[in-house]
mmCIF file with all atom_site columns, C-alpha atoms in Angstrom:
data_model
loop_
_atom_site.group_PDB
_atom_site.id
_atom_site.type_symbol
_atom_site.label_atom_id
_atom_site.label_alt_id
_atom_site.label_comp_id
_atom_site.label_asym_id
_atom_site.label_entity_id
_atom_site.label_seq_id
_atom_site.pdbx_PDB_ins_code
_atom_site.Cartn_x
_atom_site.Cartn_y
_atom_site.Cartn_z
_atom_site.occupancy
_atom_site.B_iso_or_equiv
_atom_site.pdbx_formal_charge
_atom_site.auth_seq_id
_atom_site.auth_comp_id
_atom_site.auth_asym_id
_atom_site.auth_atom_id
_atom_site.pdbx_PDB_model_num
ATOM 1   C CA . MET A 1 1   ? 0.277   0.156  -0.333  1.00 0.00 ? 1   MET A CA 1
ATOM 2   C CA . GLY A 1 2   ? 1.005   3.277  -0.326  1.00 0.00 ? 2   GLY A CA 1
ATOM 3   C CA . VAL A 1 3   ? 2.369   5.561  -3.379  1.00 0.00 ? 3   VAL A CA 1
ATOM 4   C CA . LYS A 1 4   ? 4.559   3.740  -5.819  1.00 0.00 ? 4   LYS A CA 1
ATOM 5   C CA . ASN A 1 5   ? 6.321   5.452  -9.181  1.00 0.00 ? 5   ASN A CA 1
ATOM 6   C CA . LYS A 1 6   ? 6.482   1.976  -11.359 1.00 0.00 ? 6   LYS A CA 1
ATOM 7   C CA . LYS A 1 7   ? 9.656   2.063  -13.781 1.00 0.00 ? 7   LYS A CA 1
ATOM 8   C CA . SER A 1 8   ? 10.196  0.912  -16.725 1.00 0.00 ? 8   SER A CA 1
ATOM 9   C CA . GLY A 1 9   ? 13.696  1.574  -16.262 1.00 0.00 ? 9   GLY A CA 1
ATOM 10  C CA . GLY A 1 10  ? 13.951  3.310  -19.864 1.00 0.00 ? 10  GLY A CA 1
ATOM 11  C CA . GLN A 1 11  ? 13.412  -0.324 -21.478 1.00 0.00 ? 11  GLN A CA 1
ATOM 12  C CA . ALA A 1 12  ? 9.211   -0.453 -23.105 1.00 0.00 ? 12  ALA A CA 1
ATOM 13  C CA . ALA A 1 13  ? 7.545   -3.768 -24.022 1.00 0.00 ? 13  ALA A CA 1
ATOM 14  C CA . LYS A 1 14  ? 6.897   -6.082 -26.950 1.00 0.00 ? 14  LYS A CA 1
ATOM 15  C CA . GLY A 1 15  ? 6.194   -3.941 -29.714 1.00 0.00 ? 15  GLY A CA 1
ATOM 16  C CA . GLY A 1 16  ? 7.281   -0.102 -28.233 1.00 0.00 ? 16  GLY A CA 1
ATOM 17  C CA . VAL A 1 17  ? 4.061   -0.181 -26.311 1.00 0.00 ? 17  VAL A CA 1
ATOM 18  C CA . ILE A 1 18  ? 3.587   -0.196 -22.735 1.00 0.00 ? 18  ILE A CA 1
ATOM 19  C CA . SER A 1 19  ? 1.063   -0.383 -19.825 1.00 0.00 ? 19  SER A CA 1
ATOM 20  C CA . LEU A 1 20  ? -0.049  2.510  -17.837 1.00 0.00 ? 20  LEU A CA 1
ATOM 21  C CA . GLN A 1 21  ? 1.604   1.580  -14.424 1.00 0.00 ? 21  GLN A CA 1
ATOM 22  C CA . GLU A 1 22  ? 4.940   1.384  -16.387 1.00 0.00 ? 22  GLU A CA 1
ATOM 23  C CA . HIS A 1 23  ? 5.030   4.343  -17.699 1.00 0.00 ? 23  HIS A CA 1
ATOM 24  C CA . PRO A 1 24  ? 7.718   6.238  -16.129 1.00 0.00 ? 24  PRO A CA 1
ATOM 25  C CA . LEU A 1 25  ? 5.331   8.887  -14.496 1.00 0.00 ? 25  LEU A CA 1
ATOM 26  C CA . PHE A 1 26  ? 2.552   7.663  -13.816 1.00 0.00 ? 26  PHE A CA 1
ATOM 27  C CA . ILE A 1 27  ? 1.930   7.511  -10.252 1.00 0.00 ? 27  ILE A CA 1
ATOM 28  C CA . TYR A 1 28  ? 0.076   4.608  -8.647  1.00 0.00 ? 28  TYR A CA 1
ATOM 29  C CA . GLU A 1 29  ? -2.412  3.883  -5.831  1.00 0.00 ? 29  GLU A CA 1
ATOM 30  C CA . GLU A 1 30  ? -3.350  0.485  -4.763  1.00 0.00 ? 30  GLU A CA 1
ATOM 31  C CA . ASP A 1 31  ? -6.315  1.395  -3.250  1.00 0.00 ? 31  ASP A CA 1
ATOM 32  C CA . LEU A 1 32  ? -6.783  5.381  -3.750  1.00 0.00 ? 32  LEU A CA 1
ATOM 33  C CA . ILE A 1 33  ? -10.280 4.946  -5.438  1.00 0.00 ? 33  ILE A CA 1
ATOM 34  C CA . MET A 1 34  ? -11.232 8.376  -6.231  1.00 0.00 ? 34  MET A CA 1
ATOM 35  C CA . ASN A 1 35  ? -15.057 9.606  -7.280  1.00 0.00 ? 35  ASN A CA 1
ATOM 36  C CA . HIS A 1 36  ? -14.492 13.886 -8.398  1.00 0.00 ? 36  HIS A CA 1
ATOM 37  C CA . VAL A 1 37  ? -16.044 15.476 -11.707 1.00 0.00 ? 37  VAL A CA 1
ATOM 38  C CA . ALA A 1 38  ? -14.995 18.968 -12.673 1.00 0.00 ? 38  ALA A CA 1
ATOM 39  C CA . LEU A 1 39  ? -17.302 21.163 -14.996 1.00 0.00 ? 39  LEU A CA 1
ATOM 40  C CA . THR A 1 40  ? -17.877 23.422 -17.002 1.00 0.00 ? 40  THR A CA 1
ATOM 41  C CA . GLY A 1 41  ? -20.280 24.798 -19.059 1.00 0.00 ? 41  GLY A CA 1
ATOM 42  C CA . LYS A 1 42  ? -23.927 27.163 -19.069 1.00 0.00 ? 42  LYS A CA 1
ATOM 43  C CA . ILE A 1 43  ? -26.863 26.880 -16.870 1.00 0.00 ? 43  ILE A CA 1
ATOM 44  C CA . SER A 1 44  ? -29.512 25.940 -19.720 1.00 0.00 ? 44  SER A CA 1
ATOM 45  C CA . GLN A 1 45  ? -33.147 25.977 -17.143 1.00 0.00 ? 45  GLN A CA 1
ATOM 46  C CA . ASP A 1 46  ? -34.276 28.999 -15.084 1.00 0.00 ? 46  ASP A CA 1
ATOM 47  C CA . ILE A 1 47  ? -33.435 27.815 -10.848 1.00 0.00 ? 47  ILE A CA 1
ATOM 48  C CA . GLU A 1 48  ? -35.622 26.332 -8.783  1.00 0.00 ? 48  GLU A CA 1
ATOM 49  C CA . LEU A 1 49  ? -35.550 26.093 -4.774  1.00 0.00 ? 49  LEU A CA 1
ATOM 50  C CA . HIS A 1 50  ? -37.314 23.527 -3.618  1.00 0.00 ? 50  HIS A CA 1
ATOM 51  C CA . THR A 1 51  ? -37.071 22.504 0.743   1.00 0.00 ? 51  THR A CA 1
ATOM 52  C CA . THR A 1 52  ? -37.457 18.691 1.398   1.00 0.00 ? 52  THR A CA 1
ATOM 53  C CA . GLY A 1 53  ? -38.978 17.267 4.158   1.00 0.00 ? 53  GLY A CA 1
ATOM 54  C CA . ASN A 1 54  ? -36.833 17.613 7.142   1.00 0.00 ? 54  ASN A CA 1
ATOM 55  C CA . ASP A 1 55  ? -36.105 21.770 6.191   1.00 0.00 ? 55  ASP A CA 1
ATOM 56  C CA . ASN A 1 56  ? -32.528 21.491 4.091   1.00 0.00 ? 56  ASN A CA 1
ATOM 57  C CA . SER A 1 57  ? -32.614 23.190 1.145   1.00 0.00 ? 57  SER A CA 1
ATOM 58  C CA . VAL A 1 58  ? -32.353 21.928 -2.772  1.00 0.00 ? 58  VAL A CA 1
ATOM 59  C CA . THR A 1 59  ? -31.829 23.105 -6.384  1.00 0.00 ? 59  THR A CA 1
ATOM 60  C CA . THR A 1 60  ? -31.564 20.926 -9.147  1.00 0.00 ? 60  THR A CA 1
ATOM 61  C CA . ILE A 1 61  ? -28.760 23.512 -12.185 1.00 0.00 ? 61  ILE A CA 1
ATOM 62  C CA . HIS A 1 62  ? -29.014 21.720 -16.287 1.00 0.00 ? 62  HIS A CA 1
ATOM 63  C CA . LEU A 1 63  ? -25.347 22.096 -16.549 1.00 0.00 ? 63  LEU A CA 1
ATOM 64  C CA . ALA A 1 64  ? -24.527 22.635 -21.148 1.00 0.00 ? 64  ALA A CA 1
ATOM 65  C CA . VAL A 1 65  ? -21.504 21.669 -21.370 1.00 0.00 ? 65  VAL A CA 1
ATOM 66  C CA . GLN A 1 66  ? -20.138 21.255 -24.876 1.00 0.00 ? 66  GLN A CA 1
ATOM 67  C CA . SER A 1 67  ? -18.497 18.168 -26.317 1.00 0.00 ? 67  SER A CA 1
ATOM 68  C CA . ASP A 1 68  ? -15.621 17.720 -27.365 1.00 0.00 ? 68  ASP A CA 1
ATOM 69  C CA . TYR A 1 69  ? -15.962 15.343 -29.843 1.00 0.00 ? 69  TYR A CA 1
ATOM 70  C CA . TYR A 1 70  ? -18.069 15.748 -32.975 1.00 0.00 ? 70  TYR A CA 1
ATOM 71  C CA . LYS A 1 71  ? -17.601 14.943 -36.210 1.00 0.00 ? 71  LYS A CA 1
ATOM 72  C CA . ALA A 1 72  ? -15.595 16.964 -38.865 1.00 0.00 ? 72  ALA A CA 1
ATOM 73  C CA . GLY A 1 73  ? -18.423 19.791 -40.509 1.00 0.00 ? 73  GLY A CA 1
ATOM 74  C CA . GLU A 1 74  ? -20.875 19.441 -37.760 1.00 0.00 ? 74  GLU A CA 1
ATOM 75  C CA . GLU A 1 75  ? -21.681 21.744 -34.520 1.00 0.00 ? 75  GLU A CA 1
ATOM 76  C CA . PRO A 1 76  ? -20.584 20.924 -31.520 1.00 0.00 ? 76  PRO A CA 1
ATOM 77  C CA . LYS A 1 77  ? -23.014 18.429 -28.926 1.00 0.00 ? 77  LYS A CA 1
ATOM 78  C CA . ALA A 1 78  ? -23.161 19.502 -26.314 1.00 0.00 ? 78  ALA A CA 1
ATOM 79  C CA . GLU A 1 79  ? -24.269 17.133 -22.864 1.00 0.00 ? 79  GLU A CA 1
ATOM 80  C CA . PHE A 1 80  ? -26.758 18.759 -20.050 1.00 0.00 ? 80  PHE A CA 1
ATOM 81  C CA . ILE A 1 81  ? -25.741 17.483 -17.151 1.00 0.00 ? 81  ILE A CA 1
ATOM 82  C CA . PRO A 1 82  ? -27.906 17.908 -13.498 1.00 0.00 ? 82  PRO A CA 1
ATOM 83  C CA . VAL A 1 83  ? -25.826 19.143 -10.366 1.00 0.00 ? 83  VAL A CA 1
ATOM 84  C CA . THR A 1 84  ? -27.688 18.944 -6.978  1.00 0.00 ? 84  THR A CA 1
ATOM 85  C CA . VAL A 1 85  ? -26.696 21.685 -4.681  1.00 0.00 ? 85  VAL A CA 1
ATOM 86  C CA . TRP A 1 86  ? -27.672 21.686 -0.819  1.00 0.00 ? 86  TRP A CA 1
ATOM 87  C CA . GLY A 1 87  ? -28.302 23.709 1.823   1.00 0.00 ? 87  GLY A CA 1
ATOM 88  C CA . LYS A 1 88  ? -27.723 27.388 2.498   1.00 0.00 ? 88  LYS A CA 1
ATOM 89  C CA . GLN A 1 89  ? -24.770 26.287 -0.896  1.00 0.00 ? 89  GLN A CA 1
ATOM 90  C CA . ALA A 1 90  ? -28.349 26.076 -2.662  1.00 0.00 ? 90  ALA A CA 1
ATOM 91  C CA . GLU A 1 91  ? -29.689 29.269 -2.131  1.00 0.00 ? 91  GLU A CA 1
ATOM 92  C CA . THR A 1 92  ? -27.055 30.462 -2.649  1.00 0.00 ? 92  THR A CA 1
ATOM 93  C CA . CYS A 1 93  ? -27.250 29.519 -6.380  1.00 0.00 ? 93  CYS A CA 1
ATOM 94  C CA . ALA A 1 94  ? -30.775 30.357 -6.803  1.00 0.00 ? 94  ALA A CA 1
ATOM 95  C CA . VAL A 1 95  ? -30.704 33.618 -5.257  1.00 0.00 ? 95  VAL A CA 1
ATOM 96  C CA . ASN A 1 96  ? -27.653 34.566 -8.231  1.00 0.00 ? 96  ASN A CA 1
ATOM 97  C CA . LEU A 1 97  ? -27.540 32.593 -11.109 1.00 0.00 ? 97  LEU A CA 1
ATOM 98  C CA . ILE A 1 98  ? -29.800 32.999 -14.187 1.00 0.00 ? 98  ILE A CA 1
ATOM 99  C CA . LYS A 1 99  ? -30.161 30.575 -17.598 1.00 0.00 ? 99  LYS A CA 1
ATOM 100 C CA . GLY A 1 100 ? -27.303 31.202 -19.842 1.00 0.00 ? 100 GLY A CA 1
ATOM 101 C CA . GLN A 1 101 ? -24.943 31.639 -16.867 1.00 0.00 ? 101 GLN A CA 1
ATOM 102 C CA . HIS A 1 102 ? -21.573 29.912 -17.493 1.00 0.00 ? 102 HIS A CA 1
ATOM 103 C CA . ILE A 1 103 ? -20.079 28.840 -13.517 1.00 0.00 ? 103 ILE A CA 1
ATOM 104 C CA . GLU A 1 104 ? -17.594 25.774 -13.263 1.00 0.00 ? 104 GLU A CA 1
ATOM 105 C CA . VAL A 1 105 ? -18.771 22.364 -10.943 1.00 0.00 ? 105 VAL A CA 1
ATOM 106 C CA . GLU A 1 106 ? -16.400 20.582 -8.567  1.00 0.00 ? 106 GLU A CA 1
ATOM 107 C CA . GLY A 1 107 ? -18.103 17.970 -6.991  1.00 0.00 ? 107 GLY A CA 1
ATOM 108 C CA . ARG A 1 108 ? -19.033 13.709 -7.393  1.00 0.00 ? 108 ARG A CA 1
ATOM 109 C CA . LEU A 1 109 ? -21.010 11.417 -9.582  1.00 0.00 ? 109 LEU A CA 1
ATOM 110 C CA . GLN A 1 110 ? -24.287 9.812  -8.388  1.00 0.00 ? 110 GLN A CA 1
ATOM 111 C CA . HIS A 1 111 ? -26.029 7.163  -10.192 1.00 0.00 ? 111 HIS A CA 1
ATOM 112 C CA . ARG A 1 112 ? -30.143 6.821  -8.007  1.00 0.00 ? 112 ARG A CA 1
ATOM 113 C CA . SER A 1 113 ? -33.222 5.444  -8.628  1.00 0.00 ? 113 SER A CA 1
ATOM 114 C CA . TYR A 1 114 ? -36.438 6.599  -7.403  1.00 0.00 ? 114 TYR A CA 1
ATOM 115 C CA . ASP A 1 115 ? -40.339 6.065  -8.238  1.00 0.00 ? 115 ASP A CA 1
ATOM 116 C CA . LYS A 1 116 ? -43.273 8.728  -10.778 1.00 0.00 ? 116 LYS A CA 1
ATOM 117 C CA . ASP A 1 117 ? -46.425 7.822  -10.814 1.00 0.00 ? 117 ASP A CA 1
ATOM 118 C CA . GLY A 1 118 ? -44.978 4.192  -9.617  1.00 0.00 ? 118 GLY A CA 1
ATOM 119 C CA . GLU A 1 119 ? -42.780 3.800  -12.248 1.00 0.00 ? 119 GLU A CA 1
ATOM 120 C CA . LYS A 1 120 ? -39.415 2.885  -11.191 1.00 0.00 ? 120 LYS A CA 1
ATOM 121 C CA . ARG A 1 121 ? -36.492 5.609  -12.936 1.00 0.00 ? 121 ARG A CA 1
ATOM 122 C CA . TYR A 1 122 ? -32.797 5.996  -12.528 1.00 0.00 ? 122 TYR A CA 1
ATOM 123 C CA . ILE A 1 123 ? -30.726 9.249  -12.764 1.00 0.00 ? 123 ILE A CA 1
ATOM 124 C CA . THR A 1 124 ? -26.391 10.046 -13.297 1.00 0.00 ? 124 THR A CA 1
ATOM 125 C CA . GLU A 1 125 ? -26.595 13.483 -11.876 1.00 0.00 ? 125 GLU A CA 1
ATOM 126 C CA . VAL A 1 126 ? -23.810 15.477 -9.922  1.00 0.00 ? 126 VAL A CA 1
ATOM 127 C CA . ILE A 1 127 ? -23.486 16.036 -6.586  1.00 0.00 ? 127 ILE A CA 1
ATOM 128 C CA . ALA A 1 128 ? -21.996 19.781 -6.088  1.00 0.00 ? 128 ALA A CA 1
ATOM 129 C CA . GLU A 1 129 ? -19.347 20.355 -3.579  1.00 0.00 ? 129 GLU A CA 1
ATOM 130 C CA . LYS A 1 130 ? -17.407 23.761 -4.975  1.00 0.00 ? 130 LYS A CA 1
ATOM 131 C CA . ILE A 1 131 ? -19.713 26.390 -7.479  1.00 0.00 ? 131 ILE A CA 1
ATOM 132 C CA . LYS A 1 132 ? -17.500 29.136 -9.086  1.00 0.00 ? 132 LYS A CA 1
ATOM 133 C CA . PHE A 1 133 ? -19.863 31.705 -10.454 1.00 0.00 ? 133 PHE A CA 1
ATOM 134 C CA . GLY A 1 134 ? -18.639 33.352 -13.780 1.00 0.00 ? 134 GLY A CA 1
ATOM 135 C CA . ALA A 1 135 ? -20.080 36.129 -15.898 1.00 0.00 ? 135 ALA A CA 1
ATOM 136 C CA . LYS A 1 136 ? -23.574 36.595 -15.946 1.00 0.00 ? 136 LYS A CA 1
ATOM 137 C CA . PRO A 1 137 ? -25.150 36.391 -20.064 1.00 0.00 ? 137 PRO A CA 1
ATOM 138 C CA . MET A 1 138 ? -25.058 39.503 -22.230 1.00 0.00 ? 138 MET A CA 1
ATOM 139 C CA . HIS A 1 139 ? -28.898 40.651 -23.660 1.00 0.00 ? 139 HIS A CA 1
ATOM 140 C CA . LYS A 1 140 ? -28.978 44.281 -25.503 1.00 0.00 ? 140 LYS A CA 1
ATOM 141 C CA . ASP A 1 141 ? -31.574 47.091 -24.080 1.00 0.00 ? 141 ASP A CA 1
ATOM 142 C CA . ASP A 1 142 ? -33.777 49.154 -25.649 1.00 0.00 ? 142 ASP A CA 1
ATOM 143 C CA . THR A 1 143 ? -31.149 51.304 -27.268 1.00 0.00 ? 143 THR A CA 1
ATOM 144 C CA . GLY A 1 144 ? -29.378 48.081 -29.125 1.00 0.00 ? 144 GLY A CA 1
ATOM 145 C CA . ALA A 1 145 ? -26.037 47.930 -25.839 1.00 0.00 ? 145 ALA A CA 1
ATOM 146 C CA . LYS A 1 146 ? -24.856 44.774 -24.798 1.00 0.00 ? 146 LYS A CA 1
ATOM 147 C CA . LYS A 1 147 ? -25.410 45.173 -21.083 1.00 0.00 ? 147 LYS A CA 1
ATOM 148 C CA . SER A 1 148 ? -25.146 42.430 -17.758 1.00 0.00 ? 148 SER A CA 1
ATOM 149 C CA . LYS A 1 149 ? -28.697 40.672 -17.310 1.00 0.00 ? 149 LYS A CA 1
ATOM 150 C CA . THR A 1 150 ? -29.573 40.695 -13.732 1.00 0.00 ? 150 THR A CA 1
ATOM 151 C CA . GLN A 1 151 ? -32.134 39.075 -11.585 1.00 0.00 ? 151 GLN A CA 1
ATOM 152 C CA . LYS A 1 152 ? -34.119 40.681 -9.597  1.00 0.00 ? 152 LYS A CA 1
ATOM 153 C CA . LEU A 1 153 ? -35.757 38.837 -6.139  1.00 0.00 ? 153 LEU A CA 1
ATOM 154 C CA . ALA A 1 154 ? -39.793 39.649 -4.621  1.00 0.00 ? 154 ALA A CA 1
#
Protein backbone atom coordinates (compact mmCIF):
# COMPACT_ATOMS: atom_id res chain seq x y z
CA MET A 1 0.00 0.00 0.00
CA GLY A 2 1.16 3.58 -0.55
CA VAL A 3 2.18 5.72 -3.47
CA LYS A 4 4.45 3.97 -5.91
CA ASN A 5 6.32 5.28 -8.91
CA LYS A 6 6.67 2.36 -11.26
CA LYS A 7 9.40 2.84 -13.80
CA SER A 8 10.06 0.77 -16.85
CA GLY A 9 13.78 1.42 -16.54
CA GLY A 10 13.76 2.85 -20.05
CA GLN A 11 12.79 -0.52 -21.51
CA ALA A 12 9.57 -0.62 -23.50
CA ALA A 13 7.49 -3.75 -23.59
CA LYS A 14 7.20 -5.85 -26.74
CA GLY A 15 6.24 -3.68 -29.72
CA GLY A 16 7.34 -0.45 -28.01
CA VAL A 17 4.16 -0.21 -25.92
CA ILE A 18 4.18 -0.03 -22.13
CA SER A 19 1.22 -0.31 -19.79
CA LEU A 20 0.03 2.75 -17.92
CA GLN A 21 1.33 1.33 -14.62
CA GLU A 22 4.81 0.93 -16.18
CA HIS A 23 4.94 4.52 -17.43
CA PRO A 24 7.70 6.46 -15.61
CA LEU A 25 5.41 9.41 -14.80
CA PHE A 26 2.47 7.36 -13.56
CA ILE A 27 1.89 7.39 -9.81
CA TYR A 28 -0.09 4.36 -8.78
CA GLU A 29 -2.06 3.96 -5.56
CA GLU A 30 -3.46 0.46 -5.16
CA ASP A 31 -6.25 1.46 -2.80
CA LEU A 32 -7.06 4.88 -4.24
CA ILE A 33 -10.64 5.20 -5.42
CA MET A 34 -11.73 8.70 -6.35
CA ASN A 35 -15.08 10.07 -7.43
CA HIS A 36 -14.33 13.63 -8.55
CA VAL A 37 -16.04 15.56 -11.33
CA ALA A 38 -15.14 19.03 -12.66
CA LEU A 39 -17.37 20.70 -15.26
CA THR A 40 -17.61 24.10 -16.92
CA GLY A 41 -20.73 25.10 -18.78
CA LYS A 42 -23.81 27.29 -19.06
CA ILE A 43 -26.98 27.03 -17.00
CA SER A 44 -29.65 25.82 -19.42
CA GLN A 45 -32.83 26.30 -17.33
CA ASP A 46 -34.13 28.66 -14.68
CA ILE A 47 -33.20 27.55 -11.17
CA GLU A 48 -35.91 26.62 -8.67
CA LEU A 49 -35.23 26.22 -4.96
CA HIS A 50 -37.04 23.41 -3.13
CA THR A 51 -37.22 22.37 0.51
CA THR A 52 -37.23 18.73 1.60
CA GLY A 53 -39.39 17.31 4.40
CA ASN A 54 -36.40 17.80 6.72
CA ASP A 55 -36.21 21.53 5.84
CA ASN A 56 -33.08 21.05 3.70
CA SER A 57 -32.76 23.40 0.74
CA VAL A 58 -32.02 21.77 -2.60
CA THR A 59 -31.89 22.82 -6.23
CA THR A 60 -30.94 21.16 -9.49
CA ILE A 61 -28.91 23.13 -11.99
CA HIS A 62 -29.14 21.86 -15.55
CA LEU A 63 -25.66 22.46 -16.96
CA ALA A 64 -25.03 22.52 -20.72
CA VAL A 65 -21.47 21.33 -21.36
CA GLN A 66 -20.06 21.45 -24.87
CA SER A 67 -18.75 18.13 -26.11
CA ASP A 68 -15.22 17.99 -27.50
CA TYR A 69 -16.16 15.07 -29.73
CA TYR A 70 -18.02 15.80 -32.93
CA LYS A 71 -17.65 15.06 -36.63
CA ALA A 72 -15.83 17.44 -38.95
CA GLY A 73 -18.26 19.89 -40.53
CA GLU A 74 -20.83 19.47 -37.74
CA GLU A 75 -21.61 21.84 -34.91
CA PRO A 76 -20.36 20.77 -31.47
CA LYS A 77 -23.07 19.10 -29.40
CA ALA A 78 -23.91 19.81 -25.79
CA GLU A 79 -24.37 17.36 -22.97
CA PHE A 80 -26.99 18.39 -20.40
CA ILE A 81 -25.83 17.39 -16.93
CA PRO A 82 -28.03 17.64 -13.81
CA VAL A 83 -26.13 19.15 -10.87
CA THR A 84 -27.74 18.86 -7.44
CA VAL A 85 -26.85 21.51 -4.85
CA TRP A 86 -27.77 21.29 -1.15
CA GLY A 87 -28.12 23.61 1.86
CA LYS A 88 -26.96 27.22 1.99
CA GLN A 89 -25.10 26.73 -1.28
CA ALA A 90 -28.41 25.85 -2.97
CA GLU A 91 -30.01 29.01 -1.54
CA THR A 92 -27.09 31.14 -2.78
CA CYS A 93 -27.32 29.60 -6.25
CA ALA A 94 -31.08 30.16 -6.47
CA VAL A 95 -30.65 33.85 -5.63
CA ASN A 96 -27.56 34.64 -7.72
CA LEU A 97 -27.50 32.37 -10.77
CA ILE A 98 -29.54 32.81 -13.95
CA LYS A 99 -30.15 30.89 -17.15
CA GLY A 100 -27.27 31.34 -19.60
CA GLN A 101 -24.68 32.11 -16.92
CA HIS A 102 -21.31 30.32 -17.00
CA ILE A 103 -20.34 28.31 -13.93
CA GLU A 104 -17.63 25.88 -12.87
CA VAL A 105 -18.71 22.92 -10.75
CA GLU A 106 -16.68 20.46 -8.72
CA GLY A 107 -18.33 17.51 -7.05
CA ARG A 108 -18.96 13.80 -7.18
CA LEU A 109 -20.97 11.58 -9.50
CA GLN A 110 -24.02 9.81 -8.09
CA HIS A 111 -26.34 7.26 -9.70
CA ARG A 112 -29.69 6.68 -7.98
CA SER A 113 -33.23 5.54 -8.60
CA TYR A 114 -36.59 6.91 -7.57
CA ASP A 115 -40.27 6.13 -8.16
CA LYS A 116 -42.49 8.47 -10.15
CA ASP A 117 -46.10 7.60 -10.90
CA GLY A 118 -45.41 3.96 -9.96
CA GLU A 119 -42.52 3.71 -12.41
CA LYS A 120 -38.90 3.26 -11.30
CA ARG A 121 -36.60 5.86 -12.86
CA TYR A 122 -32.84 6.20 -12.82
CA ILE A 123 -30.69 9.31 -12.83
CA THR A 124 -26.98 10.02 -12.92
CA GLU A 125 -26.16 13.44 -11.50
CA VAL A 126 -23.35 15.50 -10.07
CA ILE A 127 -23.58 16.36 -6.37
CA ALA A 128 -21.95 19.80 -6.16
CA GLU A 129 -19.30 20.54 -3.57
CA LYS A 130 -17.92 23.78 -5.06
CA ILE A 131 -19.45 26.19 -7.55
CA LYS A 132 -17.64 29.14 -9.07
CA PHE A 133 -19.91 31.78 -10.59
CA GLY A 134 -18.93 33.13 -14.00
CA ALA A 135 -20.14 36.12 -15.97
CA LYS A 136 -23.86 36.59 -16.44
CA PRO A 137 -25.11 36.48 -20.04
CA MET A 138 -25.30 39.68 -22.05
CA HIS A 139 -28.51 41.03 -23.59
CA LYS A 140 -29.26 44.10 -25.66
CA ASP A 141 -31.25 46.93 -24.12
CA ASP A 142 -33.65 49.20 -26.03
CA THR A 143 -30.74 51.21 -27.45
CA GLY A 144 -28.98 48.10 -28.79
CA ALA A 145 -26.19 48.31 -26.21
CA LYS A 146 -25.15 45.10 -24.52
CA LYS A 147 -25.78 44.87 -20.77
CA SER A 148 -25.43 42.09 -18.25
CA LYS A 149 -28.73 40.47 -17.24
CA THR A 150 -29.76 40.88 -13.63
CA GLN A 151 -32.35 38.99 -11.69
CA LYS A 152 -34.88 40.86 -9.55
CA LEU A 153 -35.91 39.13 -6.37
CA ALA A 154 -39.41 39.39 -4.96
